[in-house]
Amino acid sequence: MNKVLLGLLLGGGLGVLDGLTAWFTPEVRKDILGIVMGSTFKGLVAGLLIGFFSKKVASVPATVVFGVIVSGFFAYLVAAQMGKYYFEVMLPGALVGLVTGYVTARYGK
């Protein structure tokens, strides 16, 4: 599969799972739908950027690092907007970038 398309699909799918991790923070459970939608969008954008990066740079480690940085940055922006829950937002966000970067670089064509 094309690296850009793989990054987009994987980023979006993992973004849904990232948003669902908000369930483990009881204070935000009432906002779970908005969080899942925002995390999905964040994952789609990060996956698209990771796919384009992987297409230009043929290095698995570089793509993984780029994925963690991009996804971590987007997660930081979300956490900064809320003013709290930095760890709860940034850890799953960075993991989305790590997995998307690895799979896109390793298995994308």
Coordinates of C-alpha atoms in Angstrom, one line a residue, residues 6 9 12 16 18 20 24-25 33-34 58 71 84 95-97 103 108:
L6 CA -1.1 3.7 4.9
L9 CA -5.5 5.1 7.5
G12 CA -6.9 7.8 11.7
V16 CA -9.8 6.6 17.4
D18 CA -6.2 7.3 21.3
L20 CA -11.0 6.2 23.5
F24 CA -9.7 6.2 31.8
T25 CA -9.9 9.8 33.0
L33 CA -17.4 11.9 21.7
G34 CA -15.6 15.2 21.0
A58 CA 13.8 6.0 3.3
S71 CA 2.2 13.3 17.1
K84 CA -3.9 19.9 32.3
L95 CA 2.5 6.2 20.8
V96 CA 0.2 6.8 17.8
G97 CA 3.1 8.5 16.1
V103 CA 4.5 0.6 10.1
G108 CA 4.5 1.0 3.0

